[in-house]
Amino acid sequence: MSDDARRLARATLPEGLRPETLAVRTALAPSQHGENSEALFLTTAYVQPDAETSARKFSASEDFTYSRTSNPTVRSLEARLAALEGTEAAIATSTGMSAILLLCLGLLKAGDHVVCSRSVFGSTINLFAKEFGKFGVETTFVSQTDVAEWRAAIRPTTKLFFAETPTNPLTDICDIRALADLAHDAGALLAVDNTYSTPALQRPAALGADIVMHSATKYMDGQGRVMAGALCGRAALIHDVFGPVLRTVGMTLSPFNAWVVLKGLETLSLRMKAQSEQALAVALWLQAQPEIDNVYYPGLASHPQHDLAMRQQSGQGGAVLSFDVKGNTPEEARAAAFHVIDSTRVISIATNLGDTKTIITHPATTSHGRLSEAQRQVAGIGQGLIRLAVGLEHVDDITDDLLRGLSTLTTR
Ligand SMILES: *Cc1c(COP(=O)(O)O)cnc(C)c1O
């Protein structure tokens, strides 16, 4: 490339750029048109100049041939994700769940064993216990916070540790460094679901995690528009282990969705910081409300793993918090929680997070509705529990909206 072309294309960035810059700038080089916003390549196939070139590209599976295998927009997203997580490479998938599916297909076979926190995302538990259980992969579910339980669960066949931190909805924190050391001593790999914190707050690879998994559906898109997922890690894992599986199995990310997430990443650090600050303000406000028993938020000094969370998450608590509305019986607590939820006029009643719009959820009857009451009690998901994924509305409008229900509860 000539100097002029390089200057036009900004094809190579200088070394040592900071994460905020990488989030805006990392991508494949622009086309000959010099577009400033990365192009959206909606194409399934790529025309080759001749049969010889086509044959070479197919055997190398490096260049663009067919979009199940690779697409320039998806490649740009993968480059940006890897830059943000500080890993050598990344591979994008159609959803967060399909990223975990790819992880399992790439690393596990019948007879292998997995150790997983019992507080991870519900579908993740089902994927390990039910779907991979069918194929002879056994999973032991252990405490989110007690490293001794992870150690006790290790078998000679243990290949993978899977953790998620903070957890949904109670925001329990696990010690990524401690789990990485334990996994490596056992000859296993550690995968961390970093959906909640995103690399703007937490970089699991820097703490020893081998694979960082994402539901980019959440904060990476950030505006609740598209589904996407990813695995980030060493090139040897991403290109040699997961790449071939994805090409065969086809949990490929749509270029349109990749483009939306690519644009979302440009504002990720601003949004995460602002939404974390808002969540802390809401958590402090909730703590002072008489109708509320407990507030679960890593940014509060009262959180059991507050110090670890602040170390691991760049001093931020993240955008998700939960709280228990008081009630003498589970029925009373549920009625009170429903009253608070139904009294909102601004906040969205939905079961999602990672949006600029604040979302309110009743976990016991939605995300955790398939559990038995006994399982919910073990998990600490009471009928009075409400989850709030704090967005970017004015913080006083969020607390006013919660006060509508809290101030009219019969317990007041
Ligand atoms: C949403 C979510 C997933 C699953 O992601 P999808 O994009 O919905 O498939 C996995 N882990 C966590 C922590 C999530 O919040």
Coordinates of C-alpha atoms and ligand atoms in Angstrom, one line a residue:
M1 CA 0.0 0.0 0.0
S2 CA 1.3 3.5 -0.9
D3 CA 1.7 6.1 1.9
D4 CA -1.2 8.0 0.4
A5 CA -3.4 5.0 0.4
R6 CA -2.4 4.2 4.0
R7 CA -3.2 7.7 5.1
L8 CA -6.6 7.6 3.5
A9 CA -7.4 4.2 4.8
R10 CA -6.1 4.5 8.3
A11 CA -5.4 0.8 7.7
T12 CA -2.8 0.4 10.4
L13 CA -3.2 2.0 13.9
P14 CA -0.2 3.0 16.0
E15 CA 0.7 0.8 18.9
G16 CA -0.4 1.5 22.5
L17 CA -3.8 3.1 21.8
R18 CA -6.1 3.1 24.8
P19 CA -9.3 1.0 25.0
E20 CA -11.7 3.9 24.3
T21 CA -9.8 4.6 21.1
L22 CA -9.7 0.9 20.1
A23 CA -13.4 0.7 20.6
V24 CA -13.9 3.5 18.0
R25 CA -11.1 2.7 15.6
T26 CA -10.3 -1.0 15.4
A27 CA -11.7 -2.6 12.2
L28 CA -10.6 -3.9 8.9
A29 CA -9.2 -1.3 6.5
P30 CA -11.9 0.7 4.7
S31 CA -12.7 -0.1 1.0
Q32 CA -11.3 2.0 -1.8
H33 CA -14.1 4.6 -1.2
G34 CA -12.6 5.5 2.2
E35 CA -15.8 5.3 4.2
N36 CA -15.4 6.7 7.7
S37 CA -18.2 4.6 9.2
E38 CA -17.4 0.9 8.7
A39 CA -19.3 -0.6 5.7
L40 CA -22.1 -3.2 6.1
F41 CA -21.3 -6.0 3.7
L42 CA -24.6 -7.8 3.1
T43 CA -23.4 -10.5 0.8
T44 CA -23.4 -14.3 1.1
A45 CA -20.7 -15.0 -1.5
Y46 CA -17.5 -13.3 -2.8
V47 CA -16.6 -13.3 -6.5
Q48 CA -13.1 -14.7 -7.3
P49 CA -11.0 -13.6 -10.2
D50 CA -10.3 -17.1 -11.4
A51 CA -10.7 -20.8 -10.4
E52 CA -7.1 -21.0 -9.2
T53 CA -7.6 -18.2 -6.7
S54 CA -10.9 -19.7 -5.6
A55 CA -9.2 -23.0 -4.9
R56 CA -6.5 -21.3 -2.9
K57 CA -8.9 -19.3 -0.8
F58 CA -11.1 -22.4 0.0
S59 CA -8.1 -24.4 1.1
A60 CA -6.7 -21.7 3.3
S61 CA -10.1 -20.6 4.7
E62 CA -8.6 -17.3 5.5
D63 CA -10.0 -15.0 2.9
F64 CA -13.6 -14.3 2.1
T65 CA -15.4 -17.0 0.2
Y66 CA -18.8 -17.5 1.8
S67 CA -20.4 -15.7 4.7
R68 CA -21.0 -18.7 6.9
T69 CA -17.3 -18.8 7.1
S70 CA -16.3 -15.2 7.2
N71 CA -17.6 -11.7 6.3
P72 CA -15.8 -8.3 6.4
T73 CA -18.3 -6.7 8.7
V74 CA -18.2 -9.6 11.1
R75 CA -14.4 -9.6 10.9
S76 CA -14.3 -6.0 11.9
L77 CA -16.4 -6.7 14.9
E78 CA -14.2 -9.6 15.9
A79 CA -11.1 -7.5 15.6
R80 CA -12.7 -4.8 17.8
L81 CA -13.9 -7.3 20.4
A82 CA -10.4 -8.9 20.6
A83 CA -8.8 -5.4 21.0
L84 CA -11.2 -4.5 23.8
E85 CA -10.8 -7.8 25.7
G86 CA -7.1 -7.7 25.2
T87 CA -7.0 -11.2 23.6
E88 CA -5.3 -12.3 20.4
A89 CA -8.5 -13.1 18.6
A90 CA -12.3 -13.3 18.8
I91 CA -15.0 -15.2 17.0
A92 CA -18.6 -13.8 16.7
T93 CA -21.7 -15.9 16.9
S94 CA -25.4 -15.5 16.3
T95 CA -26.4 -15.2 20.0
G96 CA -24.7 -15.5 23.4
M97 CA -26.1 -19.0 23.8
S98 CA -24.6 -20.1 20.5
A99 CA -21.2 -18.8 21.7
I100 CA -21.5 -21.2 24.7
L101 CA -22.6 -23.9 22.3
L102 CA -19.5 -23.3 20.2
L103 CA -17.4 -23.3 23.3
C104 CA -18.7 -26.8 24.3
L105 CA -18.5 -28.2 20.8
G106 CA -14.9 -27.0 20.4
L107 CA -13.6 -28.2 23.8
L108 CA -15.6 -31.1 25.0
K109 CA -16.3 -34.7 24.1
A110 CA -18.2 -37.6 25.8
G111 CA -16.7 -38.5 29.1
D112 CA -15.4 -34.9 29.8
H113 CA -16.4 -33.0 33.0
V114 CA -17.2 -29.4 33.5
V115 CA -17.3 -27.4 36.7
C116 CA -19.8 -24.4 36.6
S117 CA -21.2 -21.9 39.1
R118 CA -24.7 -22.8 40.0
S119 CA -25.6 -19.1 39.7
V120 CA -25.0 -18.6 36.0
F121 CA -27.6 -17.6 33.4
G122 CA -30.5 -20.1 33.4
S123 CA -30.1 -21.3 29.8
T124 CA -26.4 -21.8 30.4
I125 CA -27.3 -24.3 33.1
N126 CA -29.7 -26.1 30.8
L127 CA -27.1 -26.2 28.0
F128 CA -24.5 -27.9 30.2
A129 CA -26.8 -30.1 32.3
K130 CA -29.5 -31.1 29.8
E131 CA -28.2 -30.7 26.2
F132 CA -24.6 -31.7 26.8
G133 CA -25.7 -34.2 29.5
K134 CA -27.3 -36.1 26.7
F135 CA -23.9 -36.5 25.0
G136 CA -22.1 -37.8 28.0
V137 CA -20.6 -34.5 29.3
E138 CA -21.1 -34.2 33.0
T139 CA -21.3 -30.9 34.8
T140 CA -20.9 -30.3 38.5
F141 CA -22.6 -27.0 39.7
V142 CA -20.8 -25.3 42.6
S143 CA -21.0 -22.2 44.7
Q144 CA -20.4 -18.9 42.9
T145 CA -18.2 -17.5 45.7
D146 CA -16.6 -20.5 47.5
V147 CA -13.4 -21.5 45.7
A148 CA -13.1 -24.6 47.9
E149 CA -16.2 -26.1 46.3
W150 CA -14.7 -25.6 42.8
R151 CA -11.5 -27.4 44.0
A152 CA -13.5 -30.3 45.5
A153 CA -15.4 -30.8 42.3
I154 CA -12.3 -31.3 40.1
R155 CA -11.9 -34.8 38.5
P156 CA -9.2 -36.3 36.3
T157 CA -11.7 -35.7 33.4
T158 CA -12.3 -32.0 34.2
K159 CA -11.7 -30.0 31.0
L160 CA -13.5 -26.7 31.6
F161 CA -14.4 -24.3 34.4
F162 CA -17.3 -21.9 33.5
A163 CA -18.0 -18.8 35.5
E164 CA -20.1 -15.7 35.2
T165 CA -19.6 -12.5 37.3
P166 CA -21.5 -10.7 38.5
T167 CA -24.5 -13.1 38.5
N168 CA -28.1 -12.4 37.6
P169 CA -30.0 -11.2 39.5
L170 CA -28.2 -11.2 42.9
T171 CA -24.8 -9.8 41.6
D172 CA -22.6 -12.3 43.4
I173 CA -19.0 -12.0 42.4
C174 CA -16.5 -14.8 41.8
D175 CA -12.7 -14.3 42.0
I176 CA -11.6 -14.8 38.4
R177 CA -7.9 -15.0 39.2
A178 CA -8.4 -17.7 41.9
L179 CA -10.6 -19.7 39.5
A180 CA -8.0 -19.4 36.7
D181 CA -5.2 -20.6 38.9
L182 CA -7.3 -23.6 40.1
A183 CA -8.4 -24.5 36.6
H184 CA -4.8 -24.4 35.2
D185 CA -3.5 -26.5 38.1
A186 CA -6.1 -29.1 37.1
G187 CA -5.1 -28.9 33.4
A188 CA -8.5 -27.3 32.6
L189 CA -9.4 -24.0 30.9
L190 CA -11.4 -21.2 32.5
A191 CA -14.2 -19.5 30.4
V192 CA -15.8 -16.4 31.8
D193 CA -19.2 -15.0 30.7
N194 CA -18.4 -11.2 30.7
T195 CA -21.8 -10.1 29.5
Y196 CA -22.7 -8.0 32.6
S197 CA -19.5 -6.1 32.9
T198 CA -18.2 -5.9 29.4
P199 CA -14.5 -5.2 28.7
A200 CA -15.3 -1.5 29.6
L201 CA -15.3 -2.6 33.2
Q202 CA -13.7 -6.1 33.5
R203 CA -11.1 -7.9 31.4
P204 CA -11.1 -11.6 32.5
A205 CA -8.2 -12.5 30.2
A206 CA -5.9 -10.1 32.1
L207 CA -6.9 -12.1 35.2
G208 CA -6.0 -15.4 33.7
A209 CA -9.2 -16.5 32.0
D210 CA -8.6 -18.5 28.8
I211 CA -11.8 -17.7 27.0
V212 CA -14.1 -14.7 27.5
M213 CA -17.7 -15.3 26.4
H214 CA -20.2 -12.6 25.5
S215 CA -23.9 -12.1 24.9
A216 CA -23.3 -9.0 22.8
T217 CA -27.1 -8.8 22.7
K218 CA -26.8 -6.8 26.0
Y219 CA -24.5 -3.9 26.7
M220 CA -22.4 -4.3 23.5
D221 CA -25.3 -3.5 21.3
G222 CA -26.5 -1.4 24.2
Q223 CA -29.8 -0.3 22.7
G224 CA -31.7 -3.6 22.7
R225 CA -31.8 -4.1 18.9
V226 CA -30.0 -7.2 17.8
M227 CA -28.8 -10.6 19.1
A228 CA -25.1 -11.5 19.0
G229 CA -22.5 -13.4 20.8
A230 CA -18.7 -14.0 20.9
L231 CA -15.8 -15.9 22.3
C232 CA -12.5 -14.1 22.8
G233 CA -9.1 -15.8 23.5
R234 CA -5.8 -17.0 22.2
A235 CA -5.5 -17.3 18.4
A236 CA -4.7 -21.0 18.7
L237 CA -8.1 -21.6 20.4
I238 CA -10.2 -19.1 18.3
H239 CA -8.8 -19.9 14.8
D240 CA -7.7 -23.5 15.2
V241 CA -10.4 -24.9 17.6
F242 CA -13.5 -22.8 17.4
G243 CA -13.2 -21.5 13.8
P244 CA -13.5 -24.9 12.1
V245 CA -16.5 -25.8 14.3
L246 CA -18.3 -22.6 13.5
R247 CA -17.7 -23.1 9.8
T248 CA -19.2 -26.6 10.0
V249 CA -22.0 -25.9 12.4
G250 CA -23.0 -22.5 11.3
M251 CA -23.9 -20.4 14.3
T252 CA -22.7 -17.5 12.3
L253 CA -23.5 -13.9 13.1
S254 CA -25.5 -11.9 10.6
P255 CA -23.4 -9.1 9.1
F256 CA -26.2 -6.6 9.8
N257 CA -26.2 -7.6 13.5
A258 CA -22.4 -7.4 13.5
W259 CA -22.6 -3.9 12.1
V260 CA -25.1 -2.8 14.8
V261 CA -22.9 -4.1 17.6
L262 CA -19.7 -2.7 16.0
K263 CA -21.4 0.8 16.2
G264 CA -22.6 0.0 19.7
L265 CA -19.0 -0.7 20.9
E266 CA -18.0 2.9 20.0
T267 CA -20.0 4.2 22.9
L268 CA -19.6 1.2 25.2
S269 CA -17.2 2.8 27.8
L270 CA -19.3 5.9 28.0
R271 CA -22.5 4.0 28.5
M272 CA -21.1 1.5 31.0
K273 CA -19.7 4.3 33.1
A274 CA -22.8 6.4 33.0
Q275 CA -25.2 3.5 33.6
S276 CA -23.0 2.2 36.5
E277 CA -23.0 5.7 38.1
Q278 CA -26.8 5.8 37.7
A279 CA -27.2 2.3 39.2
L280 CA -25.1 3.2 42.2
A281 CA -27.3 6.3 42.8
V282 CA -30.5 4.2 42.5
A283 CA -29.0 1.5 44.8
L284 CA -28.2 4.1 47.5
W285 CA -31.7 5.6 47.1
L286 CA -33.3 2.2 47.4
Q287 CA -31.3 1.4 50.6
A288 CA -33.0 4.4 52.3
Q289 CA -36.6 3.3 51.4
P290 CA -38.5 1.7 54.3
E291 CA -40.4 -0.8 52.1
I292 CA -37.2 -2.5 51.0
D293 CA -35.3 -5.3 52.8
N294 CA -32.1 -5.9 50.8
V295 CA -30.4 -4.1 47.9
Y296 CA -28.0 -6.3 45.9
Y297 CA -25.4 -4.2 44.1
P298 CA -21.6 -4.7 44.0
G299 CA -21.0 -0.9 44.2
L300 CA -22.5 -0.8 47.7
A301 CA -20.1 -1.2 50.6
S302 CA -22.6 -3.6 52.1
H303 CA -22.1 -6.1 49.2
P304 CA -20.4 -9.2 50.5
Q305 CA -17.8 -9.1 47.7
H306 CA -17.6 -5.3 47.4
D307 CA -13.8 -5.1 47.6
L308 CA -13.2 -7.9 45.1
A309 CA -15.8 -6.3 42.7
M310 CA -14.1 -3.0 42.8
R311 CA -10.7 -4.5 42.1
Q312 CA -12.1 -6.7 39.3
Q313 CA -14.5 -4.2 37.7
S314 CA -12.5 -1.0 37.4
G315 CA -14.1 0.4 40.6
Q316 CA -17.6 0.2 39.0
G317 CA -20.6 -1.8 40.1
G318 CA -22.2 -2.3 36.7
A319 CA -25.7 -1.3 35.6
V320 CA -27.8 -4.2 37.2
L321 CA -29.1 -4.3 40.7
S322 CA -31.8 -6.2 42.6
F323 CA -33.8 -5.5 45.7
D324 CA -36.3 -7.3 48.0
V325 CA -39.6 -5.6 48.6
K326 CA -40.9 -6.5 52.1
G327 CA -43.7 -9.0 52.7
N328 CA -44.6 -11.2 55.6
T329 CA -45.3 -14.2 53.4
P330 CA -44.2 -15.1 49.9
E331 CA -47.6 -14.2 48.6
E332 CA -47.6 -10.8 50.2
A333 CA -44.0 -10.1 48.9
R334 CA -45.0 -11.1 45.4
A335 CA -48.1 -8.8 45.5
A336 CA -45.9 -5.9 46.7
A337 CA -43.3 -6.5 44.0
F338 CA -46.0 -6.7 41.3
H339 CA -47.5 -3.5 42.7
V340 CA -44.1 -1.7 42.4
I341 CA -43.6 -3.0 38.9
D342 CA -47.1 -2.3 37.7
S343 CA -47.0 1.3 39.1
T344 CA -44.1 2.3 36.8
R345 CA -45.0 4.5 33.9
V346 CA -41.6 5.1 32.4
I347 CA -39.5 2.0 33.1
S348 CA -40.0 -1.0 30.7
I349 CA -41.5 -4.1 32.2
A350 CA -39.5 -6.7 30.3
T351 CA -37.0 -9.6 30.8
N352 CA -33.8 -8.2 29.3
L353 CA -30.9 -6.0 30.2
G354 CA -28.2 -4.0 28.6
D355 CA -30.4 -1.3 27.1
T356 CA -30.3 2.5 27.4
K357 CA -34.0 2.1 28.6
T358 CA -34.3 1.0 32.2
I359 CA -35.9 -2.4 32.5
I360 CA -37.7 -3.9 35.5
T361 CA -38.1 -7.6 36.0
H362 CA -39.7 -10.0 38.5
P363 CA -37.1 -12.9 38.4
A364 CA -39.2 -15.5 40.4
T365 CA -41.9 -15.6 37.7
T366 CA -39.8 -14.9 34.6
S367 CA -36.1 -15.7 34.2
H368 CA -36.2 -18.1 37.2
G369 CA -39.9 -19.2 36.7
R370 CA -38.9 -22.7 35.6
L371 CA -37.2 -23.4 38.9
S372 CA -39.1 -25.1 41.7
E373 CA -39.8 -23.0 44.8
A374 CA -37.2 -25.0 46.7
Q375 CA -34.6 -24.4 44.0
R376 CA -35.4 -20.6 44.0
Q377 CA -35.0 -20.5 47.8
V378 CA -31.6 -22.1 47.6
A379 CA -30.7 -19.5 44.9
G380 CA -32.0 -16.7 47.0
I381 CA -34.6 -15.6 44.5
G382 CA -37.6 -14.6 46.7
Q383 CA -41.1 -13.6 45.5
G384 CA -40.4 -10.0 46.6
L385 CA -37.2 -9.7 44.5
I386 CA -37.1 -7.1 41.7
R387 CA -34.3 -6.7 39.2
L388 CA -33.5 -3.4 37.7
A389 CA -31.2 -2.9 34.7
V390 CA -30.6 0.8 34.9
G391 CA -30.5 2.8 31.7
L392 CA -29.8 6.4 30.7
E393 CA -33.0 8.2 31.6
H394 CA -32.5 11.0 34.2
V395 CA -31.9 9.2 37.5
D396 CA -34.6 11.2 39.3
D397 CA -37.1 10.0 36.8
I398 CA -36.1 6.4 37.5
T399 CA -36.4 6.8 41.3
D400 CA -39.7 8.7 40.9
D401 CA -41.0 5.9 38.8
L402 CA -40.1 3.3 41.6
L403 CA -41.6 5.6 44.2
R404 CA -45.0 5.5 42.5
G405 CA -45.4 1.9 43.7
L406 CA -43.3 2.0 46.9
S407 CA -45.2 5.0 48.3
T408 CA -48.6 3.4 47.8
L409 CA -47.7 0.0 49.3
T410 CA -50.1 -0.9 52.1
T411 CA -47.2 -1.5 54.4
R412 CA -46.3 2.2 54.5
Ligands
LIG1 C1 -28.5 -12.9 27.9 C2 -27.4 -13.7 28.4 C3 -26.9 -14.8 27.8 C4 -27.5 -15.4 26.6 O1 -27.3 -14.5 25.5 P1 -28.3 -14.5 24.2 O2 -27.7 -13.4 23.4 O3 -29.7 -14.1 24.8 O4 -28.3 -15.8 23.6 C5 -25.8 -15.5 28.4 N1 -25.3 -15.0 29.6 C6 -25.7 -13.9 30.2 C7 -25.1 -13.4 31.4 C8 -26.8 -13.2 29.6 O5 -27.3 -12.1 30.3

